[in-house]
């Protein structure tokens, strides 16, 4: 029942946010809803699983519990950031009547993706996150942000169209095998899916379509533009919340179809992962735009995740650790990049210097976030990458292992070469900045705390959840 | 081969060779109406609510509402008549025809028995591949929207062949609502961005106020 509240609560609150008297305090409502969602998410995550709801359409399993446990707190952190921005910059409050309902529907749909047990409902909820996010990207209203929002919607529509097409192919696969088609994930996982041309095509299309939502090659070009043009809070939501919602759909597909189509999944995911790492590495070398650099690093990370998921076995645990760390890294870096851009008035990395002296909070966040981004110890991303690499060697994928090492080294050098001077270089000119308050930094401090904690000590209850999900995506 | 499917294939190809936005939009509308006719032919006596929603989706929404929504915006903006959905050259036309041939070969693999199901799968596949051709070769918003809607229509056509997989009414209505919202968004973007290829300078020197 609590999971139903997680889905319907924010949607109901979004109706309230449109009411005239509430509109002026819409951000307070946003923070309250986000807080209660986080509390409820923890209740769901660490309580025993209940029965399926709504005729089996909603079901909480280990995957739902793990992702609910970190997506909702990230949303809460971003809400506090938005509340603080609006409180300190009153002109931003004018359009909160539009922003808050959309962002609450986004949360509601994201939670629906996590607890859904039906392929079509999953698709529908993911599509609603897209439709809710598209208007959020246009902020402030400029031709560039409108174009980025259009491209985001276009690529998402095409990607999700492919997913729907794949689902239809899977249904046909069942019919051609003489079975009654079912879209319920638990039933799909319980029975062995027949490997025939329809099911092969269906799974291949679903993975390709979800790859588009995750920013994987070949259809990744919407991501850097969208992340660059969207407001930092929205970029953080896209990168840390929506990315993981799409990833959950991919995990569901892998859980249900790996037994029958392991070879196809490995080949497609590893190819897409390597291609994404390749294009993102060269793009990181070429770009001089701070937000785009982080966006390309996100594509790189998506590539690592796809490879880990494709290999399975011992990589599964590592990739989940990587996914959880990655969500917090993105939230920290995108919010920090927004702060830096607001102060320097540019995203050009050559124009930004002396961050540790000029903006100490942002300097530290960028520094620690970049270390985690590059996969340095003690962060979860380090252990995650290490486990994926070890699984590559263990499974004999030596070519993938070599390419992975080369590309990750290129990314490391290119990112360091661009970001480190921004942090440590002597400021070229003395600047005065308004003091950064604790409240403005508090969401990032919280994300940073969780990120470091995950690298140093994983609580047994979280560890157990990660192990359960890892077991579910491995080859049975 | 059913005459309706032949007509649908023709309407998929025709706008590619006639460089006019009116033809493209007319083509989208015809696709919707032809798919509604095919649905009616497959289920001559619609009885369930799902059947009626499906017919309304195909005939009213895809056949009439979408073309009129686009037409109104383009007419109001006084858009020049010329609009190529694929580059007007021999190479593009050859690629388009090759994709249609490839679709028929592909359908033979998926549906071994010759018949209307195989043709339906072939035409749907051709619709998807031609939609991707439009998306891959054009960068102006109008052509890209037409490409995306062609893919959406082809998916709806494929869905027609799998009657046993019809979703429950609630889900079907939700899918229709999502499609309508997407079209409403497209209309908004067409209004603000126009049909011309976006300027290369967009986004380079924009004055931005405070942001979240």
XYZ file of C-alpha atoms in Angstrom:
688
model
C 0.000 0.000 0.000
C 2.876 2.359 0.821
C 4.231 1.886 -2.701
C 0.871 3.020 -4.100
C 1.138 6.196 -1.998
C 4.637 6.753 -3.440
C 3.133 6.696 -6.924
C -0.122 8.552 -6.343
C 0.955 10.962 -3.564
C 3.184 13.256 -5.658
C 0.656 13.177 -8.523
C -2.113 14.275 -6.158
C 0.136 16.984 -4.708
C 0.842 18.249 -8.236
C -2.865 19.089 -8.527
C -2.603 21.051 -5.282
C 0.429 22.964 -6.553
C -1.694 24.492 -9.284
C -4.151 26.031 -6.803
C -3.773 29.823 -6.608
C -3.125 30.062 -2.827
C -0.633 27.213 -2.843
C 1.200 28.483 -5.932
C 3.072 31.154 -3.949
C 4.407 28.472 -1.618
C 4.803 25.796 -4.277
C 8.455 25.134 -3.424
C 7.559 24.487 0.230
C 4.998 21.950 -0.957
C 7.669 20.430 -3.215
C 10.110 19.998 -0.322
C 7.408 18.525 1.920
C 6.261 16.008 -0.688
C 9.863 15.075 -1.500
C 10.619 14.597 2.196
C 7.606 12.353 2.782
C 8.395 10.397 -0.384
C 11.913 9.769 0.900
C 10.606 8.571 4.268
C 8.049 6.310 2.580
C 10.700 5.037 0.163
C 12.807 3.942 3.132
C 9.805 2.261 4.718
C 9.216 0.327 1.476
C 12.912 -0.373 0.923
C 13.682 -1.868 4.298
C 10.354 -3.507 5.191
C 9.442 -7.046 4.097
C 7.928 -7.172 0.597
C 4.129 -7.033 0.578
C 1.713 -8.615 -1.892
C 1.321 -7.347 -5.452
C -1.129 -4.469 -5.852
C -3.742 -3.451 -8.432
C -4.166 -6.917 -9.844
C -0.431 -7.549 -10.075
C 0.438 -4.326 -11.944
C 2.512 -3.020 -9.018
C 4.965 -5.219 -7.165
C 7.874 -4.328 -4.920
C 10.963 -6.501 -5.269
C 14.647 -6.064 -4.454
C 15.238 -3.919 -7.570
C 12.394 -1.545 -6.671
C 13.560 -1.320 -3.084
C 17.171 -0.538 -3.946
C 16.321 2.183 -6.448
C 13.520 3.708 -4.343
C 16.018 4.011 -1.500
C 18.317 6.377 -3.382
C 16.209 8.032 -6.087
C 13.777 9.616 -3.626
C 16.467 11.098 -1.333
C 18.205 12.555 -4.403
C 14.911 14.104 -5.465
C 14.543 15.506 -1.945
C 18.039 17.018 -2.098
C 17.290 18.664 -5.445
C 13.991 19.983 -4.023
C 15.837 21.642 -1.142
C 18.221 23.169 -3.697
C 15.254 24.535 -5.712
C 13.571 25.878 -2.576
C 16.778 27.671 -1.595
C 17.288 29.104 -5.094
C 13.738 30.465 -5.161
C 14.010 31.828 -1.618
C 17.213 33.714 -2.462
C 16.225 34.739 -6.013
C 12.576 35.876 -5.836
C 12.188 36.379 -9.613
C 12.492 32.599 -9.978
C 9.307 32.173 -7.927
C 7.062 33.531 -10.673
C 6.885 30.332 -12.678
C 6.860 27.856 -9.816
C 3.171 27.221 -10.535
C 4.351 25.542 -13.748
C 7.582 24.015 -12.477
C 6.375 22.287 -9.301
C 3.415 20.349 -10.803
C 5.629 19.048 -13.616
C 8.400 18.000 -11.272
C 5.943 16.248 -8.927
C 4.420 14.324 -11.836
C 7.996 13.444 -12.806
C 8.575 11.991 -9.311
C 5.291 10.137 -9.359
C 6.028 8.551 -12.745
C 9.614 7.709 -11.725
C 8.321 5.872 -8.650
C 5.760 4.123 -10.863
C 8.591 2.847 -13.087
C 10.345 1.406 -10.033
C 7.378 -0.503 -8.628
C 5.680 -1.535 -11.861
C 5.375 -5.217 -12.722
C 3.966 -4.813 -16.245
C 5.978 -3.964 -19.369
C 3.360 -1.604 -20.801
C 2.915 0.219 -17.491
C 6.703 0.560 -17.252
C 6.758 2.035 -20.737
C 3.889 4.375 -19.971
C 5.455 5.622 -16.734
C 8.812 6.211 -18.425
C 7.078 8.137 -21.202
C 5.288 10.273 -18.578
C 8.639 11.149 -16.959
C 9.717 12.367 -20.412
C 6.574 14.396 -21.004
C 6.873 15.931 -17.521
C 10.561 16.772 -17.993
C 10.334 18.325 -21.467
C 8.796 21.650 -20.316
C 11.238 21.837 -17.393
C 14.159 22.075 -19.811
C 12.841 25.368 -21.222
C 14.060 27.520 -18.379
C 14.826 30.350 -18.981
C 12.932 30.543 -22.256
C 15.570 30.897 -24.958
C 15.639 29.467 -28.512
C 18.525 27.239 -27.413
C 16.597 25.741 -24.495
C 13.484 25.292 -26.660
C 15.509 23.460 -29.281
C 17.185 21.289 -26.625
C 13.779 20.467 -25.148
C 12.446 19.537 -28.606
C 15.420 17.279 -29.345
C 15.053 15.660 -25.935
C 11.391 14.904 -26.617
C 12.075 13.764 -30.172
C 14.864 11.340 -29.244
C 12.902 10.098 -26.240
C 9.798 9.545 -28.382
C 11.806 7.618 -30.949
C 13.674 5.620 -28.285
C 10.506 4.781 -26.400
C 8.808 4.051 -29.726
C 11.458 1.393 -30.293
C 10.791 0.017 -26.819
C 7.055 -0.198 -27.565
C 7.819 -1.863 -30.864
C 10.004 -4.375 -29.014
C 7.203 -5.072 -26.543
C 4.809 -5.739 -29.443
C 7.361 -8.112 -31.000
C 7.613 -9.983 -27.696
C 3.841 -10.318 -27.610
C 3.925 -11.735 -31.147
C 6.699 -14.075 -30.083
C 4.376 -15.535 -27.436
C 1.518 -15.877 -29.922
C 3.732 -17.554 -32.536
C 4.940 -20.001 -29.849
C 1.302 -20.881 -29.083
C 1.235 -19.134 -25.695
C -1.090 -16.434 -24.483
C 0.986 -13.241 -24.434
C 1.696 -11.715 -21.043
C 3.381 -8.453 -20.179
C 3.627 -9.192 -16.445
C 7.305 -9.286 -15.542
C 7.046 -11.906 -12.803
C 5.258 -14.266 -15.216
C 7.781 -13.562 -17.978
C 10.647 -14.296 -15.600
C 8.988 -17.456 -14.283
C 8.484 -19.121 -17.659
C 11.255 -19.572 -20.170
C 10.713 -17.262 -23.114
C 10.990 -18.991 -26.482
C 14.023 -17.834 -28.481
C 12.597 -17.138 -31.956
C 13.003 -14.288 -34.481
C 10.201 -12.258 -32.842
C 11.594 -12.483 -29.322
C 15.145 -11.805 -30.534
C 13.979 -8.754 -32.461
C 11.821 -7.622 -29.547
C 14.594 -7.735 -26.972
C 17.100 -6.144 -29.384
C 14.698 -3.248 -30.046
C 13.905 -2.733 -26.361
C 17.606 -2.572 -25.476
C 18.291 -0.161 -28.353
C 15.371 2.055 -27.346
C 16.336 2.094 -23.679
C 19.904 2.821 -24.742
C 18.583 6.017 -26.292
C 17.002 7.032 -22.987
C 20.239 6.202 -21.172
C 22.320 8.247 -23.601
C 24.104 5.238 -25.095
C 25.508 5.284 -28.622
C 24.276 5.401 -31.330
C 21.428 7.726 -30.288
C 23.134 9.797 -27.601
C 23.391 13.228 -29.221
C 20.382 14.675 -27.370
C 22.067 14.233 -23.998
C 24.919 16.786 -24.002
C 22.696 19.468 -25.526
C 19.838 18.845 -23.096
C 22.054 18.674 -20.025
C 23.800 21.863 -21.103
C 20.671 23.907 -21.799
C 18.439 22.685 -18.956
C 18.610 24.389 -15.542
C 21.083 22.598 -13.212
C 18.307 21.287 -10.938
C 16.532 19.722 -13.926
C 19.789 18.319 -15.295
C 20.432 16.707 -11.903
C 16.953 15.160 -12.001
C 17.451 13.875 -15.544
C 20.902 12.493 -14.802
C 20.273 11.015 -11.369
C 16.562 10.146 -11.340
C 15.350 9.589 -14.895
C 18.533 7.814 -15.936
C 18.011 5.308 -13.136
C 14.320 4.900 -13.927
C 15.285 3.945 -17.498
C 18.013 1.688 -16.123
C 15.468 -0.143 -13.974
C 13.464 -0.937 -17.125
C 16.637 -2.314 -18.699
C 17.341 -4.386 -15.580
C 13.787 -5.781 -15.751
C 14.319 -6.808 -19.370
C 17.635 -8.453 -18.532
C 16.067 -10.247 -15.549
C 13.249 -11.618 -17.678
C 15.073 -12.465 -20.919
C 18.683 -13.270 -20.034
C 18.005 -16.997 -19.553
C 16.769 -17.312 -23.164
C 18.780 -14.614 -24.927
C 22.016 -14.236 -22.970
C 24.214 -14.062 -26.093
C 22.153 -11.329 -27.715
C 22.038 -9.222 -24.543
C 25.782 -9.521 -23.974
C 26.665 -8.675 -27.572
C 24.311 -5.706 -27.847
C 25.032 -4.195 -24.447
C 28.800 -4.572 -24.713
C 28.828 -3.088 -28.249
C 26.685 -0.130 -27.222
C 28.750 0.330 -24.067
C 32.089 0.353 -25.866
C 30.779 2.659 -28.613
C 29.478 5.067 -25.946
C 32.803 5.068 -24.129
C 34.598 5.733 -27.413
C 32.484 8.703 -28.509
C 32.376 10.182 -25.025
C 36.159 9.928 -24.577
C 36.833 11.877 -27.770
C 34.099 14.375 -26.944
C 35.592 14.972 -23.491
C 38.941 15.680 -25.147
C 37.332 18.154 -27.556
C 34.899 20.051 -25.354
C 35.625 23.232 -23.431
C 32.146 23.436 -21.936
C 31.988 22.394 -18.283
C 28.397 21.085 -18.291
C 28.901 19.241 -21.566
C 32.053 17.661 -20.163
C 30.065 16.245 -17.249
C 27.344 15.179 -19.714
C 29.891 13.305 -21.847
C 31.245 11.721 -18.664
C 27.666 10.569 -17.991
C 27.618 8.903 -21.417
C 30.920 7.290 -20.515
C 29.429 6.012 -17.267
C 26.372 4.711 -19.096
C 28.818 2.802 -21.301
C 30.505 1.243 -18.268
C 27.094 0.271 -16.871
C 26.029 -1.292 -20.195
C 29.241 -3.323 -20.359
C 28.835 -4.485 -16.752
C 25.221 -5.445 -17.383
C 26.151 -7.204 -20.603
C 28.853 -9.294 -18.941
C 26.777 -10.161 -15.858
C 28.327 -12.648 -13.412
C 30.581 -10.924 -10.866
C 30.261 -7.610 -12.728
C 26.633 -7.332 -11.566
C 27.466 -6.397 -7.992
C 30.110 -3.927 -9.164
C 27.827 -2.297 -11.670
C 25.091 -1.761 -9.068
C 27.586 -0.164 -6.708
C 28.693 1.970 -9.626
C 25.084 2.920 -10.471
C 24.291 4.048 -6.926
C 27.519 6.096 -6.632
C 27.024 7.498 -10.100
C 23.598 8.923 -9.218
C 25.060 10.929 -6.330
C 28.100 12.001 -8.381
C 25.877 13.394 -11.136
C 23.636 15.206 -8.663
C 26.664 16.844 -7.011
C 28.423 17.764 -10.251
C 25.451 19.163 -12.146
C 24.289 21.288 -9.207
C 27.860 22.515 -8.674
C 28.310 23.277 -12.369
C 25.144 25.389 -12.218
C 26.487 27.348 -9.254
C 29.827 27.930 -10.968
C 28.154 29.064 -14.180
C 25.893 31.429 -12.249
C 28.942 33.119 -10.678
C 31.342 33.173 -13.617
C 28.619 33.782 -16.225
C 30.134 31.166 -18.508
C 30.506 27.438 -18.979
C 33.849 27.832 -20.754
C 36.426 25.902 -18.760
C 39.197 28.270 -19.917
C 37.456 31.209 -18.245
C 37.051 29.493 -14.870
C 39.965 29.316 -12.447
C 40.866 29.367 -8.771
C 37.634 27.758 -7.634
C 39.065 26.659 -4.289
C 39.881 30.285 -3.481
C 36.944 31.983 -5.142
C 34.113 29.571 -4.382
C 35.423 27.191 -1.696
C 32.250 25.099 -1.339
C 31.858 24.656 -5.103
C 35.592 24.065 -5.489
C 35.505 21.218 -2.970
C 32.345 19.731 -4.477
C 33.816 19.846 -7.969
C 37.094 18.367 -6.745
C 35.569 15.468 -4.812
C 32.917 14.921 -7.489
C 35.599 14.749 -10.181
C 37.658 12.265 -8.139
C 34.571 10.075 -7.820
C 33.743 10.620 -11.493
C 37.205 9.414 -12.457
C 36.782 6.331 -10.305
C 39.396 7.033 -7.660
C 39.303 5.184 -4.307
C 37.570 5.147 -1.860
C 34.459 5.892 -3.890
C 31.957 3.239 -4.945
C 32.722 4.050 -8.589
C 36.289 2.759 -8.028
C 35.144 -0.584 -6.643
C 32.432 -0.790 -9.279
C 34.877 -0.309 -12.161
C 37.337 -2.713 -10.565
C 34.702 -5.449 -10.316
C 33.544 -4.878 -13.910
C 37.173 -5.098 -15.116
C 37.780 -8.238 -13.102
C 34.611 -9.813 -14.562
C 35.810 -8.932 -18.075
C 39.075 -10.755 -17.450
C 37.287 -13.630 -15.715
C 34.903 -14.139 -18.627
C 37.699 -13.973 -21.202
C 36.585 -10.740 -22.885
C 40.181 -9.582 -23.310
C 39.517 -7.284 -26.279
C 36.741 -5.503 -24.376
C 39.002 -5.335 -21.313
C 41.828 -3.722 -23.314
C 39.541 -1.238 -25.043
C 37.889 -0.415 -21.712
C 41.286 0.319 -20.103
C 42.463 2.507 -22.987
C 39.230 4.505 -23.099
C 38.983 4.966 -19.350
C 42.602 6.216 -19.297
C 41.858 8.680 -22.099
C 38.825 9.929 -20.176
C 40.857 10.235 -16.997
C 43.595 12.317 -18.624
C 41.211 14.507 -20.646
C 38.938 15.233 -17.685
C 41.823 15.954 -15.350
C 43.505 18.221 -17.902
C 40.338 20.317 -18.182
C 38.933 20.279 -14.655
C 41.989 20.398 -12.396
C 43.167 23.872 -13.554
C 39.667 25.162 -12.825
C 40.012 23.972 -9.239
C 43.648 24.672 -8.371
C 44.966 27.305 -10.776
C 45.677 30.740 -9.329
C 42.770 33.090 -10.073
C 43.703 35.375 -12.975
C 41.704 38.224 -11.492
C 40.444 39.019 -8.025
C 36.703 38.577 -7.768
C 34.222 39.082 -4.987
C 31.328 36.690 -4.586
C 28.259 36.690 -2.385
C 28.792 34.395 0.590
C 27.575 30.813 0.026
C 25.103 29.872 2.740
C 24.899 26.484 4.388
C 21.399 25.949 2.994
C 22.575 26.469 -0.559
C 25.280 23.856 -0.059
C 23.322 21.451 2.176
C 21.932 19.180 -0.595
C 25.419 18.735 -2.038
C 26.899 18.117 1.426
C 24.273 15.410 1.928
C 25.049 13.815 -1.478
C 28.770 13.992 -0.755
C 28.308 12.373 2.643
C 26.357 9.452 1.131
C 28.880 9.111 -1.691
C 31.841 8.868 0.665
C 29.928 6.641 3.095
C 29.102 4.213 0.279
C 32.775 3.977 -0.606
C 33.952 3.430 2.949
C 31.191 1.361 4.509
C 28.090 -0.180 2.981
C 25.467 -0.966 5.658
C 24.617 -4.699 5.664
C 20.984 -4.033 4.795
C 21.987 -2.044 1.673
C 24.627 -4.616 0.818
C 22.021 -7.361 0.986
C 19.743 -5.422 -1.363
C 22.581 -4.932 -3.860
C 23.429 -8.651 -3.678
C 19.797 -9.623 -4.291
C 19.521 -7.379 -7.343
C 22.918 -8.556 -8.627
C 21.778 -12.164 -8.335
C 18.622 -11.390 -10.307
C 20.506 -10.032 -13.333
C 23.084 -12.806 -13.520
C 22.779 -15.756 -15.867
C 20.776 -18.437 -14.105
C -1.821 -8.431 -51.040
C -4.668 -6.379 -49.604
C -5.469 -3.234 -51.635
C -5.551 -1.259 -48.386
C -1.996 -2.279 -47.544
C -0.890 -1.474 -51.100
C -2.488 1.957 -50.748
C -0.773 2.419 -47.382
C 2.577 1.536 -48.878
C 1.932 4.046 -51.661
C 1.039 6.753 -49.164
C 4.222 6.002 -47.214
C 6.318 6.521 -50.336
C 4.542 9.363 -52.122
C 5.453 12.239 -49.749
C 9.112 11.254 -50.010
C 9.110 12.160 -53.688
C 6.972 15.309 -53.463
C 8.729 18.093 -51.584
C 5.784 19.805 -49.947
C 4.711 19.990 -46.302
C 1.066 19.782 -47.360
C 1.752 16.401 -49.013
C 3.600 15.172 -45.926
C 0.757 16.134 -43.617
C -1.827 14.784 -46.046
C 0.207 11.550 -46.080
C 0.108 11.314 -42.272
C -3.664 11.779 -42.286
C -4.143 9.182 -45.019
C -2.018 6.718 -43.055
C -4.372 7.107 -40.071
C -7.502 6.698 -42.167
C -6.126 3.692 -44.054
C -5.084 2.038 -40.802
C -8.607 2.614 -39.462
C -9.963 0.893 -42.594
C -7.565 -2.016 -42.074
C -8.634 -2.277 -38.416
C -12.271 -2.293 -39.508
C -11.522 -4.978 -42.093
C -9.783 -7.147 -39.491
C -12.640 -6.649 -37.007
C -15.749 -5.879 -39.103
C -18.098 -5.864 -36.095
C -16.440 -3.863 -33.336
C -18.088 -4.768 -30.062
C -15.740 -3.997 -27.187
C -14.811 -0.552 -25.899
C -11.194 -1.315 -26.904
C -12.275 -1.742 -30.535
C -13.971 1.645 -30.558
C -11.032 3.365 -28.849
C -8.715 1.836 -31.439
C -10.870 3.073 -34.314
C -11.112 6.549 -32.758
C -7.336 6.604 -32.263
C -6.650 5.697 -35.878
C -9.398 7.567 -37.706
C -10.035 10.643 -35.587
C -6.713 11.271 -33.842
C -4.155 10.074 -36.394
C -6.316 10.564 -39.475
C -7.798 13.981 -38.770
C -6.636 15.647 -35.563
C -2.869 15.359 -36.094
C -2.862 16.680 -39.687
C -5.195 19.561 -38.803
C -3.149 20.473 -35.717
C -0.003 20.744 -37.850
C -1.753 22.389 -40.774
C -3.151 25.169 -38.584
C 0.293 26.082 -37.223
C 2.080 25.917 -40.574
C -0.643 27.912 -42.311
C -0.604 30.566 -39.565
C 3.173 30.859 -39.854
C 2.916 31.241 -43.613
C 5.418 28.413 -44.094
C 6.873 28.161 -47.621
C 5.243 25.325 -49.571
C 8.519 23.513 -50.249
C 9.634 21.025 -47.616
C 11.634 17.930 -48.490
C 11.293 15.101 -46.011
C 14.317 13.386 -47.569
C 17.000 15.056 -49.729
C 15.632 15.327 -53.286
C 18.264 13.283 -55.103
C 18.603 9.905 -56.775
C 20.633 8.438 -53.917
C 17.957 9.139 -51.296
C 15.194 7.807 -53.523
C 17.206 4.633 -54.196
C 17.826 4.183 -50.480
C 14.103 4.665 -49.781
C 13.098 2.041 -52.354
C 15.811 -0.334 -51.141
C 14.453 -0.023 -47.603
C 11.013 -1.033 -48.846
C 12.483 -4.087 -50.597
C 14.507 -4.957 -47.500
C 11.324 -4.712 -45.405
C 9.604 -7.322 -47.555
C 12.602 -9.670 -47.286
C 12.713 -9.111 -43.532
C 8.980 -9.889 -43.209
C 9.592 -13.252 -44.902
C 11.908 -14.189 -42.040
C 9.492 -13.058 -39.339
C 6.314 -14.481 -40.914
C 7.193 -17.620 -42.929
C 3.625 -18.158 -44.196
C 2.700 -15.965 -47.169
C -0.448 -13.912 -46.649
C -1.840 -10.682 -45.323
C 0.012 -10.906 -41.986
C 3.317 -10.996 -43.791
C 2.359 -8.001 -45.945
C 1.211 -6.090 -42.871
C 4.531 -6.740 -41.135
C 6.396 -5.728 -44.325
C 4.481 -2.443 -44.671
C 4.906 -1.653 -40.955
C 8.643 -2.357 -41.211
C 8.859 -0.137 -44.308
C 7.071 2.627 -42.372
C 9.556 2.380 -39.513
C 12.633 2.302 -41.751
C 11.393 5.199 -43.890
C 10.642 7.141 -40.709
C 14.230 6.592 -39.610
C 15.449 7.655 -43.055
C 13.576 10.948 -42.633
C 15.001 11.424 -39.127
C 18.524 10.627 -40.270
C 18.571 12.918 -43.286
C 16.742 16.016 -42.030
C 17.404 18.386 -39.159
C 14.523 20.844 -39.379
C 11.856 20.364 -36.678
C 8.940 19.790 -39.083
C 10.620 16.961 -41.019
C 11.841 15.385 -37.787
C 8.335 15.483 -36.321
C 6.973 13.907 -39.500
C 9.659 11.217 -39.255
C 8.764 10.483 -35.630
C 5.015 10.384 -36.398
C 5.629 8.026 -39.333
C 7.358 5.668 -36.885
C 4.464 6.018 -34.399
C 1.966 5.178 -37.169
C 3.996 2.160 -38.270
C 4.022 0.871 -34.685
C 0.240 1.293 -34.556
C -0.014 -0.687 -37.813
C 2.073 -3.524 -36.395
C -0.152 -3.501 -33.320
C -3.183 -4.104 -35.572
C -1.808 -7.474 -36.613
C -1.583 -8.730 -33.034
C -5.215 -8.556 -31.921
C -4.643 -11.130 -29.192
C -2.261 -8.747 -27.463
C -4.764 -5.919 -27.069
C -4.093 -4.130 -23.755
C -6.841 -3.471 -21.171
C -9.027 -0.415 -21.796
C -7.395 1.722 -19.111
C -3.941 1.134 -20.532
C -5.168 1.721 -24.070
C -6.649 5.084 -23.050
C -3.443 5.996 -21.245
C -1.406 5.155 -24.376
C -3.743 7.336 -26.435
C -3.394 10.187 -23.916
C 0.396 9.938 -24.117
C 0.249 10.091 -27.917
C -2.057 13.122 -27.804
C 0.230 14.893 -25.336
C 3.237 14.195 -27.554
C 1.412 15.669 -30.547
C 0.417 18.721 -28.464
C 4.085 19.198 -27.540
C 5.129 18.843 -31.187
C 2.594 21.506 -32.121
C 4.020 23.805 -29.450
C 7.592 23.271 -30.680
C 6.529 23.817 -34.270
C 4.981 27.078 -33.185
C 8.031 28.367 -31.328
C 10.813 26.893 -33.459
C 9.220 27.075 -36.900
C 9.760 24.627 -39.708
C 13.123 25.939 -40.904
C 16.428 24.339 -39.985
C 17.569 25.822 -36.653
C 20.227 28.482 -36.974
C 23.744 27.406 -36.073
C 24.035 30.424 -33.818
C 21.195 29.282 -31.568
C 22.474 28.872 -28.068
C 25.815 30.542 -28.519
C 25.078 34.064 -27.426
C 21.806 34.014 -25.607
C 21.151 36.302 -22.712
C 19.991 34.185 -19.826
C 18.443 35.351 -16.594
C 18.772 33.557 -13.272
C 18.029 29.876 -13.463
C 17.257 27.065 -11.069
